[in-house]
Every structure is written in structure tokens, then in C-alpha cells.
PDB file of N, CA and C in Angstrom:
ATOM      1  N   UNK A   2      86.454  86.128 113.192  1.00  0.00           N
ATOM      2  CA  UNK A   2      85.960  87.543 113.653  1.00  0.00           C
ATOM      3  C   UNK A   2      86.671  88.305 112.628  1.00  0.00           C
ATOM      4  N   UNK A   3      85.810  89.519 112.363  1.00  0.00           N
ATOM      5  CA  UNK A   3      86.572  90.542 111.411  1.00  0.00           C
ATOM      6  C   UNK A   3      85.692  91.748 111.780  1.00  0.00           C
ATOM      7  N   UNK A   4      86.513  92.909 111.280  1.00  0.00           N
ATOM      8  CA  UNK A   4      85.557  94.267 111.595  1.00  0.00           C
ATOM      9  C   UNK A   4      86.297  95.157 110.247  1.00  0.00           C
ATOM     10  N   UNK A   5      85.393  95.974 109.899  1.00  0.00           N
ATOM     11  CA  UNK A   5      85.903  97.042 109.036  1.00  0.00           C
ATOM     12  C   UNK A   5      86.605  98.213 109.720  1.00  0.00           C
ATOM     13  N   UNK A   6      87.621  98.997 109.262  1.00  0.00           N
ATOM     14  CA  UNK A   6      88.205  99.895 110.113  1.00  0.00           C
ATOM     15  C   UNK A   6      87.323 100.965 110.630  1.00  0.00           C
ATOM     16  N   UNK A   7      86.037 101.201 109.871  1.00  0.00           N
ATOM     17  CA  UNK A   7      85.190 102.246 110.361  1.00  0.00           C
ATOM     18  C   UNK A   7      84.364 101.812 111.557  1.00  0.00           C
ATOM     19  N   UNK A   8      84.525 100.225 111.939  1.00  0.00           N
ATOM     20  CA  UNK A   8      83.563  99.740 112.906  1.00  0.00           C
ATOM     21  C   UNK A   8      84.656  99.789 114.542  1.00  0.00           C
ATOM     22  N   UNK A   9      85.993 100.352 114.034  1.00  0.00           N
ATOM     23  CA  UNK A   9      86.826 100.362 115.132  1.00  0.00           C
ATOM     24  C   UNK A   9      86.899 101.730 115.799  1.00  0.00           C
ATOM     25  N   UNK A  10      87.270 101.617 117.307  1.00  0.00           N
ATOM     26  CA  UNK A  10      87.125 102.748 117.909  1.00  0.00           C
ATOM     27  C   UNK A  10      88.353 103.519 117.767  1.00  0.00           C
ATOM     28  N   UNK A  11      88.265 104.813 117.305  1.00  0.00           N
ATOM     29  CA  UNK A  11      89.427 105.827 117.110  1.00  0.00           C
ATOM     30  C   UNK A  11      89.448 106.858 118.157  1.00  0.00           C
ATOM     31  N   UNK A  12      90.545 107.117 118.772  1.00  0.00           N
ATOM     32  CA  UNK A  12      90.469 108.401 119.701  1.00  0.00           C
ATOM     33  C   UNK A  12      91.416 109.323 119.269  1.00  0.00           C
ATOM     34  N   UNK A  13      91.003 110.724 119.469  1.00  0.00           N
ATOM     35  CA  UNK A  13      91.880 111.725 118.972  1.00  0.00           C
ATOM     36  C   UNK A  13      92.449 112.343 120.214  1.00  0.00           C
ATOM     37  N   UNK A  14      94.031 112.473 120.055  1.00  0.00           N
ATOM     38  CA  UNK A  14      94.834 112.865 121.041  1.00  0.00           C
ATOM     39  C   UNK A  14      95.124 114.222 120.862  1.00  0.00           C
ATOM     40  N   UNK A  15      95.203 115.212 121.698  1.00  0.00           N
ATOM     41  CA  UNK A  15      95.497 116.561 121.457  1.00  0.00           C
ATOM     42  C   UNK A  15      96.766 116.953 122.257  1.00  0.00           C
ATOM     43  N   UNK A  16      97.490 118.024 121.474  1.00  0.00           N
ATOM     44  CA  UNK A  16      98.605 118.592 122.026  1.00  0.00           C
ATOM     45  C   UNK A  16      98.457 119.476 123.110  1.00  0.00           C
ATOM     46  N   UNK A  17      99.643 120.116 123.840  1.00  0.00           N
ATOM     47  CA  UNK A  17      99.348 120.830 124.837  1.00  0.00           C
ATOM     48  C   UNK A  17      98.837 122.185 124.493  1.00  0.00           C
ATOM     49  N   UNK A  18      98.516 122.636 123.298  1.00  0.00           N
ATOM     50  CA  UNK A  18      97.892 123.823 122.813  1.00  0.00           C
ATOM     51  C   UNK A  18      96.262 123.675 122.762  1.00  0.00           C
ATOM     52  N   UNK A  19      96.040 122.200 122.687  1.00  0.00           N
ATOM     53  CA  UNK A  19      94.624 121.810 122.592  1.00  0.00           C
ATOM     54  C   UNK A  19      94.205 121.623 121.244  1.00  0.00           C
ATOM     55  N   UNK A  20      95.235 121.460 120.273  1.00  0.00           N
ATOM     56  CA  UNK A  20      94.754 121.130 118.903  1.00  0.00           C
ATOM     57  C   UNK A  20      94.904 119.678 118.622  1.00  0.00           C
ATOM     58  N   UNK A  21      94.217 119.113 117.634  1.00  0.00           N
ATOM     59  CA  UNK A  21      94.516 117.703 117.311  1.00  0.00           C
ATOM     60  C   UNK A  21      95.840 117.278 117.018  1.00  0.00           C
ATOM     61  N   UNK A  22      96.231 116.092 117.688  1.00  0.00           N
ATOM     62  CA  UNK A  22      97.861 115.974 117.399  1.00  0.00           C
ATOM     63  C   UNK A  22      97.780 114.703 116.605  1.00  0.00           C
ATOM     64  N   UNK A  23      96.891 113.833 116.972  1.00  0.00           N
ATOM     65  CA  UNK A  23      97.143 112.266 116.341  1.00  0.00           C
ATOM     66  C   UNK A  23      95.716 111.650 116.775  1.00  0.00           C
ATOM     67  N   UNK A  24      95.609 110.636 115.906  1.00  0.00           N
ATOM     68  CA  UNK A  24      94.467 109.708 115.841  1.00  0.00           C
ATOM     69  C   UNK A  24      94.836 108.195 116.090  1.00  0.00           C
ATOM     70  N   UNK A  25      94.424 107.514 116.997  1.00  0.00           N
ATOM     71  CA  UNK A  25      94.821 106.342 117.314  1.00  0.00           C
ATOM     72  C   UNK A  25      93.398 105.244 117.172  1.00  0.00           C
ATOM     73  N   UNK A  26      93.415 104.337 116.237  1.00  0.00           N
ATOM     74  CA  UNK A  26      92.474 103.357 115.988  1.00  0.00           C
ATOM     75  C   UNK A  26      93.030 102.055 116.763  1.00  0.00           C
ATOM     76  N   UNK A  27      92.077 101.592 117.465  1.00  0.00           N
ATOM     77  CA  UNK A  27      92.372 100.322 118.022  1.00  0.00           C
ATOM     78  C   UNK A  27      92.049  99.065 117.311  1.00  0.00           C
ATOM     79  N   UNK A  28      93.043  98.464 116.805  1.00  0.00           N
ATOM     80  CA  UNK A  28      93.059  97.372 115.731  1.00  0.00           C
ATOM     81  C   UNK A  28      92.713  96.079 116.766  1.00  0.00           C
ATOM     82  N   UNK A  29      92.549  96.055 118.124  1.00  0.00           N
ATOM     83  CA  UNK A  29      92.682  95.027 118.685  1.00  0.00           C
ATOM     84  C   UNK A  29      91.274  95.050 119.314  1.00  0.00           C
ATOM     85  N   UNK A  30      90.226  95.781 118.804  1.00  0.00           N
ATOM     86  CA  UNK A  30      88.907  96.105 119.242  1.00  0.00           C
ATOM     87  C   UNK A  30      87.953  94.621 119.273  1.00  0.00           C
ATOM     88  N   UNK A  31      88.437  93.753 119.685  1.00  0.00           N
ATOM     89  CA  UNK A  31      87.631  92.468 119.712  1.00  0.00           C
ATOM     90  C   UNK A  31      87.466  91.977 121.221  1.00  0.00           C
ATOM     91  N   UNK A  32      86.447  91.242 121.503  1.00  0.00           N
ATOM     92  CA  UNK A  32      86.117  90.541 122.690  1.00  0.00           C
ATOM     93  C   UNK A  32      87.298  89.642 123.135  1.00  0.00           C
ATOM     94  N   UNK A  33      87.587  88.710 121.968  1.00  0.00           N
ATOM     95  CA  UNK A  33      88.436  87.562 122.320  1.00  0.00           C
ATOM     96  C   UNK A  33      89.813  88.155 121.952  1.00  0.00           C
ATOM     97  N   UNK A  34      90.736  88.758 122.726  1.00  0.00           N
ATOM     98  CA  UNK A  34      91.815  89.272 122.396  1.00  0.00           C
ATOM     99  C   UNK A  34      92.902  88.822 123.405  1.00  0.00           C
ATOM    100  N   UNK A  35      94.211  88.473 122.837  1.00  0.00           N
ATOM    101  CA  UNK A  35      95.233  88.064 123.923  1.00  0.00           C
ATOM    102  C   UNK A  35      95.634  89.232 124.932  1.00  0.00           C
ATOM    103  N   UNK A  36      95.323  89.064 125.996  1.00  0.00           N
ATOM    104  CA  UNK A  36      95.723  90.034 127.167  1.00  0.00           C
ATOM    105  C   UNK A  36      97.253  90.307 127.104  1.00  0.00           C
ATOM    106  N   UNK A  37      98.217  89.715 126.529  1.00  0.00           N
ATOM    107  CA  UNK A  37      99.663  89.844 126.329  1.00  0.00           C
ATOM    108  C   UNK A  37      99.786  91.255 125.324  1.00  0.00           C
ATOM    109  N   UNK A  38      98.626  91.346 124.598  1.00  0.00           N
ATOM    110  CA  UNK A  38      98.869  92.657 123.659  1.00  0.00           C
ATOM    111  C   UNK A  38      98.110  93.585 124.226  1.00  0.00           C
ATOM    112  N   UNK A  39      99.131  94.615 124.752  1.00  0.00           N
ATOM    113  CA  UNK A  39      98.653  95.868 125.628  1.00  0.00           C
ATOM    114  C   UNK A  39      97.961  96.866 124.683  1.00  0.00           C
ATOM    115  N   UNK A  40      98.423  96.861 123.402  1.00  0.00           N
ATOM    116  CA  UNK A  40      98.177  97.910 122.398  1.00  0.00           C
ATOM    117  C   UNK A  40      98.504  97.437 120.850  1.00  0.00           C
ATOM    118  N   UNK A  41      97.594  97.503 119.993  1.00  0.00           N
ATOM    119  CA  UNK A  41      97.633  97.243 118.577  1.00  0.00           C
ATOM    120  C   UNK A  41      96.781  98.215 117.780  1.00  0.00           C
ATOM    121  N   UNK A  42      97.567  99.222 117.512  1.00  0.00           N
ATOM    122  CA  UNK A  42      96.761 100.476 116.976  1.00  0.00           C
ATOM    123  C   UNK A  42      97.328 100.888 115.577  1.00  0.00           C
ATOM    124  N   UNK A  43      96.525 101.564 114.949  1.00  0.00           N
ATOM    125  CA  UNK A  43      96.852 102.347 113.821  1.00  0.00           C
ATOM    126  C   UNK A  43      97.144 103.699 114.164  1.00  0.00           C
ATOM    127  N   UNK A  44      98.241 104.469 114.113  1.00  0.00           N
ATOM    128  CA  UNK A  44      98.464 105.740 114.383  1.00  0.00           C
ATOM    129  C   UNK A  44      98.345 106.742 113.274  1.00  0.00           C
ATOM    130  N   UNK A  45      97.877 107.642 113.313  1.00  0.00           N
ATOM    131  CA  UNK A  45      98.213 108.879 112.411  1.00  0.00           C
ATOM    132  C   UNK A  45      98.584 110.082 113.213  1.00  0.00           C
ATOM    133  N   UNK A  46      99.873 110.482 112.928  1.00  0.00           N
ATOM    134  CA  UNK A  46     100.463 111.560 113.636  1.00  0.00           C
ATOM    135  C   UNK A  46     100.481 112.648 112.534  1.00  0.00           C
ATOM    136  N   UNK A  47      99.769 114.047 112.977  1.00  0.00           N
ATOM    137  CA  UNK A  47      99.940 115.227 112.248  1.00  0.00           C
ATOM    138  C   UNK A  47     101.309 115.731 111.946  1.00  0.00           C
ATOM    139  N   UNK A  48     101.416 116.286 110.919  1.00  0.00           N
ATOM    140  CA  UNK A  48     102.600 117.094 110.705  1.00  0.00           C
ATOM    141  C   UNK A  48     103.255 117.969 111.886  1.00  0.00           C
ATOM    142  N   UNK A  49     104.302 117.856 112.309  1.00  0.00           N
ATOM    143  CA  UNK A  49     105.050 118.499 113.144  1.00  0.00           C
ATOM    144  C   UNK A  49     105.033 118.061 114.569  1.00  0.00           C
ATOM    145  N   UNK A  50     103.974 117.238 114.695  1.00  0.00           N
ATOM    146  CA  UNK A  50     103.487 116.448 116.043  1.00  0.00           C
ATOM    147  C   UNK A  50     104.539 115.400 116.546  1.00  0.00           C
ATOM    148  N   UNK A  51     104.512 114.915 117.743  1.00  0.00           N
ATOM    149  CA  UNK A  51     105.445 113.797 117.957  1.00  0.00           C
ATOM    150  C   UNK A  51     104.605 113.036 119.430  1.00  0.00           C
ATOM    151  N   UNK A  52     105.242 111.840 119.144  1.00  0.00           N
ATOM    152  CA  UNK A  52     104.844 110.969 120.435  1.00  0.00           C
ATOM    153  C   UNK A  52     106.069 111.259 121.175  1.00  0.00           C
ATOM    154  N   UNK A  53     106.012 111.768 122.509  1.00  0.00           N
ATOM    155  CA  UNK A  53     107.297 112.108 123.280  1.00  0.00           C
ATOM    156  C   UNK A  53     108.181 110.974 123.779  1.00  0.00           C
ATOM    157  N   UNK A  54     108.994 111.041 124.121  1.00  0.00           N
ATOM    158  CA  UNK A  54     110.065 110.238 124.607  1.00  0.00           C
ATOM    159  C   UNK A  54     109.384 109.469 125.769  1.00  0.00           C
ATOM    160  N   UNK A  55     109.637 108.204 125.824  1.00  0.00           N
ATOM    161  CA  UNK A  55     109.057 107.440 126.961  1.00  0.00           C
ATOM    162  C   UNK A  55     109.868 106.078 127.225  1.00  0.00           C
ATOM    163  N   UNK A  56     109.668 105.508 128.386  1.00  0.00           N
ATOM    164  CA  UNK A  56     110.493 104.191 128.447  1.00  0.00           C
ATOM    165  C   UNK A  56     109.395 103.172 128.574  1.00  0.00           C
ATOM    166  N   UNK A  57     109.743 101.884 128.265  1.00  0.00           N
ATOM    167  CA  UNK A  57     109.138 100.707 128.332  1.00  0.00           C
ATOM    168  C   UNK A  57     109.570  99.908 129.320  1.00  0.00           C
ATOM    169  N   UNK A  58     108.986  99.313 130.565  1.00  0.00           N
ATOM    170  CA  UNK A  58     109.206  98.350 131.435  1.00  0.00           C
ATOM    171  C   UNK A  58     108.274  97.220 131.526  1.00  0.00           C
ATOM    172  N   UNK A  59     108.897  96.125 131.108  1.00  0.00           N
ATOM    173  CA  UNK A  59     108.129  94.907 131.216  1.00  0.00           C
ATOM    174  C   UNK A  59     107.180  94.633 129.981  1.00  0.00           C
ATOM    175  N   UNK A  60     107.575  95.410 129.145  1.00  0.00           N
ATOM    176  CA  UNK A  60     106.880  95.366 127.641  1.00  0.00           C
ATOM    177  C   UNK A  60     107.767  95.697 126.627  1.00  0.00           C
ATOM    178  N   UNK A  61     107.431  95.398 125.314  1.00  0.00           N
ATOM    179  CA  UNK A  61     108.155  96.080 124.232  1.00  0.00           C
ATOM    180  C   UNK A  61     107.254  96.471 123.275  1.00  0.00           C
ATOM    181  N   UNK A  62     107.829  97.592 122.490  1.00  0.00           N
ATOM    182  CA  UNK A  62     106.741  98.243 121.452  1.00  0.00           C
ATOM    183  C   UNK A  62     107.472  98.255 120.190  1.00  0.00           C
ATOM    184  N   UNK A  63     106.589  97.770 118.951  1.00  0.00           N
ATOM    185  CA  UNK A  63     107.033  97.964 117.520  1.00  0.00           C
ATOM    186  C   UNK A  63     106.345  99.042 116.746  1.00  0.00           C
ATOM    187  N   UNK A  64     106.897  99.532 115.896  1.00  0.00           N
ATOM    188  CA  UNK A  64     106.038 100.423 114.958  1.00  0.00           C
ATOM    189  C   UNK A  64     106.456  99.895 113.464  1.00  0.00           C
ATOM    190  N   UNK A  65     105.500  99.944 112.728  1.00  0.00           N
ATOM    191  CA  UNK A  65     105.802  99.545 111.348  1.00  0.00           C
ATOM    192  C   UNK A  65     105.061 100.764 110.596  1.00  0.00           C
ATOM    193  N   UNK A  66     105.941 101.446 109.953  1.00  0.00           N
ATOM    194  CA  UNK A  66     105.877 102.818 109.082  1.00  0.00           C
ATOM    195  C   UNK A  66     105.144 102.494 108.005  1.00  0.00           C
ATOM    196  N   UNK A  67     103.796 102.921 107.733  1.00  0.00           N
ATOM    197  CA  UNK A  67     102.971 102.674 106.585  1.00  0.00           C
ATOM    198  C   UNK A  67     103.192 103.904 105.437  1.00  0.00           C
ATOM    199  N   UNK A  68     103.086 105.134 105.936  1.00  0.00           N
ATOM    200  CA  UNK A  68     103.368 106.264 105.167  1.00  0.00           C
ATOM    201  C   UNK A  68     103.852 107.620 105.668  1.00  0.00           C
ATOM    202  N   UNK A  69     104.293 108.497 104.971  1.00  0.00           N
ATOM    203  CA  UNK A  69     104.873 109.705 105.818  1.00  0.00           C
ATOM    204  C   UNK A  69     106.260 109.588 106.072  1.00  0.00           C
ATOM    205  N   UNK A  70     106.722 110.710 106.685  1.00  0.00           N
ATOM    206  CA  UNK A  70     108.242 110.799 106.960  1.00  0.00           C
ATOM    207  C   UNK A  70     108.275 111.139 108.503  1.00  0.00           C
ATOM    208  N   UNK A  71     109.445 110.777 109.240  1.00  0.00           N
ATOM    209  CA  UNK A  71     109.672 111.029 110.452  1.00  0.00           C
ATOM    210  C   UNK A  71     110.953 110.955 111.011  1.00  0.00           C
ATOM    211  N   UNK A  72     111.231 111.426 112.112  1.00  0.00           N
ATOM    212  CA  UNK A  72     112.388 111.054 113.108  1.00  0.00           C
ATOM    213  C   UNK A  72     112.115 110.143 114.312  1.00  0.00           C
ATOM    214  N   UNK A  73     112.856 109.131 114.300  1.00  0.00           N
ATOM    215  CA  UNK A  73     112.519 108.142 115.315  1.00  0.00           C
ATOM    216  C   UNK A  73     113.836 108.203 116.481  1.00  0.00           C
ATOM    217  N   UNK A  74     113.407 108.448 117.566  1.00  0.00           N
ATOM    218  CA  UNK A  74     114.433 108.557 118.660  1.00  0.00           C
ATOM    219  C   UNK A  74     114.473 107.227 119.421  1.00  0.00           C
ATOM    220  N   UNK A  75     115.823 106.600 119.152  1.00  0.00           N
ATOM    221  CA  UNK A  75     115.781 105.275 119.666  1.00  0.00           C
ATOM    222  C   UNK A  75     117.064 105.312 120.614  1.00  0.00           C
ATOM    223  N   UNK A  76     116.599 105.630 122.196  1.00  0.00           N
ATOM    224  CA  UNK A  76     117.370 105.888 123.114  1.00  0.00           C
ATOM    225  C   UNK A  76     118.276 106.967 122.872  1.00  0.00           C
ATOM    226  N   UNK A  77     118.097 107.904 122.259  1.00  0.00           N
ATOM    227  CA  UNK A  77     118.910 108.922 121.952  1.00  0.00           C
ATOM    228  C   UNK A  77     119.689 109.159 120.732  1.00  0.00           C
ATOM    229  N   UNK A  78     119.482 107.840 119.957  1.00  0.00           N
ATOM    230  CA  UNK A  78     120.171 107.923 118.617  1.00  0.00           C
ATOM    231  C   UNK A  78     118.810 108.245 117.604  1.00  0.00           C
ATOM    232  N   UNK A  79     119.038 109.262 116.770  1.00  0.00           N
ATOM    233  CA  UNK A  79     117.766 109.685 115.959  1.00  0.00           C
ATOM    234  C   UNK A  79     118.047 109.299 114.672  1.00  0.00           C
ATOM    235  N   UNK A  80     117.118 108.542 113.814  1.00  0.00           N
ATOM    236  CA  UNK A  80     117.241 108.053 112.734  1.00  0.00           C
ATOM    237  C   UNK A  80     116.170 108.596 111.927  1.00  0.00           C
ATOM    238  N   UNK A  81     116.131 108.702 110.470  1.00  0.00           N
ATOM    239  CA  UNK A  81     114.904 109.149 109.678  1.00  0.00           C
ATOM    240  C   UNK A  81     114.277 107.942 109.364  1.00  0.00           C
ATOM    241  N   UNK A  82     112.879 107.787 109.732  1.00  0.00           N
ATOM    242  CA  UNK A  82     111.971 106.600 109.162  1.00  0.00           C
ATOM    243  C   UNK A  82     111.042 106.905 108.039  1.00  0.00           C
ATOM    244  N   UNK A  83     110.771 106.098 107.144  1.00  0.00           N
ATOM    245  CA  UNK A  83     109.892 106.018 106.039  1.00  0.00           C
ATOM    246  C   UNK A  83     109.281 104.844 105.944  1.00  0.00           C
ATOM    247  N   UNK A  84     108.336 104.897 104.891  1.00  0.00           N
ATOM    248  CA  UNK A  84     107.398 103.770 104.514  1.00  0.00           C
ATOM    249  C   UNK A  84     108.262 102.423 104.587  1.00  0.00           C
ATOM    250  N   UNK A  85     107.705 101.381 105.191  1.00  0.00           N
ATOM    251  CA  UNK A  85     108.315  99.898 105.008  1.00  0.00           C
ATOM    252  C   UNK A  85     109.427  99.748 106.111  1.00  0.00           C
ATOM    253  N   UNK A  86     109.803 100.723 106.956  1.00  0.00           N
ATOM    254  CA  UNK A  86     110.728 100.496 108.261  1.00  0.00           C
ATOM    255  C   UNK A  86     110.025 100.259 109.638  1.00  0.00           C
ATOM    256  N   UNK A  87     110.611  99.279 110.119  1.00  0.00           N
ATOM    257  CA  UNK A  87     110.036  98.547 111.281  1.00  0.00           C
ATOM    258  C   UNK A  87     111.174  98.950 112.722  1.00  0.00           C
ATOM    259  N   UNK A  88     110.723  99.353 113.895  1.00  0.00           N
ATOM    260  CA  UNK A  88     111.527  99.582 114.935  1.00  0.00           C
ATOM    261  C   UNK A  88     110.943  98.775 115.978  1.00  0.00           C
ATOM    262  N   UNK A  89     111.901  98.537 116.966  1.00  0.00           N
ATOM    263  CA  UNK A  89     111.449  97.676 118.019  1.00  0.00           C
ATOM    264  C   UNK A  89     112.195  98.383 119.346  1.00  0.00           C
ATOM    265  N   UNK A  90     111.364  98.531 120.475  1.00  0.00           N
ATOM    266  CA  UNK A  90     111.946  99.045 121.551  1.00  0.00           C
ATOM    267  C   UNK A  90     111.585  98.081 122.734  1.00  0.00           C
ATOM    268  N   UNK A  91     112.753  97.166 123.140  1.00  0.00           N
ATOM    269  CA  UNK A  91     112.478  96.363 124.217  1.00  0.00           C
ATOM    270  C   UNK A  91     112.409  96.930 125.421  1.00  0.00           C
ATOM    271  N   UNK A  92     112.029  96.030 126.276  1.00  0.00           N
ATOM    272  CA  UNK A  92     111.677  96.434 127.815  1.00  0.00           C
ATOM    273  C   UNK A  92     113.068  96.967 128.408  1.00  0.00           C
ATOM    274  N   UNK A  93     112.972  98.290 129.138  1.00  0.00           N
ATOM    275  CA  UNK A  93     114.090  98.906 129.620  1.00  0.00           C
ATOM    276  C   UNK A  93     114.600  99.903 128.704  1.00  0.00           C
ATOM    277  N   UNK A  94     114.078  99.951 127.511  1.00  0.00           N
ATOM    278  CA  UNK A  94     114.530 100.951 126.568  1.00  0.00           C
ATOM    279  C   UNK A  94     113.465 102.063 126.385  1.00  0.00           C
ATOM    280  N   UNK A  95     113.898 103.297 125.698  1.00  0.00           N
ATOM    281  CA  UNK A  95     112.960 104.498 125.412  1.00  0.00           C
ATOM    282  C   UNK A  95     113.158 104.807 124.062  1.00  0.00           C
ATOM    283  N   UNK A  96     112.000 105.441 123.495  1.00  0.00           N
ATOM    284  CA  UNK A  96     111.870 105.627 122.274  1.00  0.00           C
ATOM    285  C   UNK A  96     110.785 107.069 122.201  1.00  0.00           C
ATOM    286  N   UNK A  97     111.032 107.747 121.175  1.00  0.00           N
ATOM    287  CA  UNK A  97     110.003 108.781 120.528  1.00  0.00           C
ATOM    288  C   UNK A  97     109.807 108.588 119.140  1.00  0.00           C
ATOM    289  N   UNK A  98     108.923 109.449 118.575  1.00  0.00           N
ATOM    290  CA  UNK A  98     108.967 109.484 117.086  1.00  0.00           C
ATOM    291  C   UNK A  98     108.147 111.106 116.657  1.00  0.00           C
ATOM    292  N   UNK A  99     108.719 111.540 115.634  1.00  0.00           N
ATOM    293  CA  UNK A  99     108.105 113.018 115.366  1.00  0.00           C
ATOM    294  C   UNK A  99     107.883 112.763 113.869  1.00  0.00           C
ATOM    295  N   UNK A 100     106.692 113.687 113.635  1.00  0.00           N
ATOM    296  CA  UNK A 100     106.612 113.515 111.989  1.00  0.00           C
ATOM    297  C   UNK A 100     107.319 114.816 111.584  1.00  0.00           C
ATOM    298  N   UNK A 101     108.162 114.557 110.676  1.00  0.00           N
ATOM    299  CA  UNK A 101     108.941 115.687 110.011  1.00  0.00           C
ATOM    300  C   UNK A 101     108.413 116.011 108.702  1.00  0.00           C
ATOM    301  N   UNK A 102     107.362 115.438 107.934  1.00  0.00           N
ATOM    302  CA  UNK A 102     106.912 115.626 106.803  1.00  0.00           C
ATOM    303  C   UNK A 102     105.705 116.543 106.899  1.00  0.00           C
ATOM    304  N   UNK A 103     105.321 116.692 105.445  1.00  0.00           N
ATOM    305  CA  UNK A 103     103.990 117.580 105.342  1.00  0.00           C
ATOM    306  C   UNK A 103     102.836 116.893 105.628  1.00  0.00           C
ATOM    307  N   UNK A 104     102.772 115.379 105.365  1.00  0.00           N
ATOM    308  CA  UNK A 104     101.502 114.791 105.317  1.00  0.00           C
ATOM    309  C   UNK A 104     101.581 113.991 106.847  1.00  0.00           C
ATOM    310  N   UNK A 105     100.503 113.205 107.061  1.00  0.00           N
ATOM    311  CA  UNK A 105     100.327 112.404 108.436  1.00  0.00           C
ATOM    312  C   UNK A 105     101.378 111.365 108.227  1.00  0.00           C
ATOM    313  N   UNK A 106     101.973 111.263 109.311  1.00  0.00           N
ATOM    314  CA  UNK A 106     103.036 109.837 109.454  1.00  0.00           C
ATOM    315  C   UNK A 106     102.014 108.981 109.947  1.00  0.00           C
ATOM    316  N   UNK A 107     101.891 107.915 109.174  1.00  0.00           N
ATOM    317  CA  UNK A 107     100.778 106.716 109.499  1.00  0.00           C
ATOM    318  C   UNK A 107     101.799 105.455 110.071  1.00  0.00           C
ATOM    319  N   UNK A 108     101.479 104.797 111.070  1.00  0.00           N
ATOM    320  CA  UNK A 108     102.189 103.668 111.552  1.00  0.00           C
ATOM    321  C   UNK A 108     101.349 102.813 112.336  1.00  0.00           C
ATOM    322  N   UNK A 109     101.606 101.672 112.446  1.00  0.00           N
ATOM    323  CA  UNK A 109     100.984 100.412 113.152  1.00  0.00           C
ATOM    324  C   UNK A 109     101.978 100.544 114.480  1.00  0.00           C
ATOM    325  N   UNK A 110     101.250 100.354 115.595  1.00  0.00           N
ATOM    326  CA  UNK A 110     102.118 100.539 116.971  1.00  0.00           C
ATOM    327  C   UNK A 110     101.354  99.032 117.747  1.00  0.00           C
ATOM    328  N   UNK A 111     102.359  98.272 118.054  1.00  0.00           N
ATOM    329  CA  UNK A 111     102.103  97.141 118.962  1.00  0.00           C
ATOM    330  C   UNK A 111     103.019  96.976 120.184  1.00  0.00           C
ATOM    331  N   UNK A 112     102.309  96.941 121.101  1.00  0.00           N
ATOM    332  CA  UNK A 112     103.080  96.605 122.624  1.00  0.00           C
ATOM    333  C   UNK A 112     102.461  95.295 123.068  1.00  0.00           C
ATOM    334  N   UNK A 113     103.756  94.709 123.439  1.00  0.00           N
ATOM    335  CA  UNK A 113     103.371  93.276 124.103  1.00  0.00           C
ATOM    336  C   UNK A 113     104.011  93.133 125.241  1.00  0.00           C
ATOM    337  N   UNK A 114     103.385  92.718 126.179  1.00  0.00           N
ATOM    338  CA  UNK A 114     103.767  92.601 127.756  1.00  0.00           C
ATOM    339  C   UNK A 114     104.545  91.282 127.803  1.00  0.00           C
ATOM    340  N   UNK A 115     105.446  91.421 128.372  1.00  0.00           N
ATOM    341  CA  UNK A 115     106.665  90.033 128.546  1.00  0.00           C
ATOM    342  C   UNK A 115     105.863  89.205 129.671  1.00  0.00           C
TER     343      UNK A 115
END
């Protein structure tokens, strides 16, 4: 099975002011997909926008940074992220990410259910 990225579903998320915040392309847009994978998406986060702090329970989330610059909040410990970095948030932990650069912060997000 294969698809081109143009064939995959992309959702637009909006901030609290009604402006475009990010684009989420579902990389798992196949009929035959492992149900333990709750999310496998290409995320494009606009400059100044963020994925707010949240917890994961019964699942883990990994980010792989493709391009752009940002700050990753790992349970209150903030670190700068750049292309080639990988983050992991295990079950029972929390995280957030903010685009601190001028360009899109682009990363792959993977959520796996325990």
C-alpha cells in the first residue's frame, strides 16, 4: 500500500483567535492500520503557535523534528529543539511544543497506545 502526501487527509487547526495555527496530515490514512497507533501525523506549526501542555495516560508520544526551531516542554523542563531531534513522552508524563522561529516548525508525531 502507498499514497502520495497529496492523497492524505490534512486538518487545519485554529488558535483561540480563529487564525490558522497548524496543519495536521494523517500519515496513517490507510484502511489496514495497527489500532495501537492512535496518531501518526505530519505536523506543521506556524510561527509563534504552540501545542499546549497536555498529559498522556495509557499511551506515549514521540516527535521527530524535521525543520524549524522550537521549545519543547518536557514536564516543565524546557529545551530548544531543531531538525534531527527526537522527543519521547511516556505514559503518565506531559509535554508541549512551541514554534519560536520565523518559519514553520515541522515534525512527525506518533502516539502509540500501551
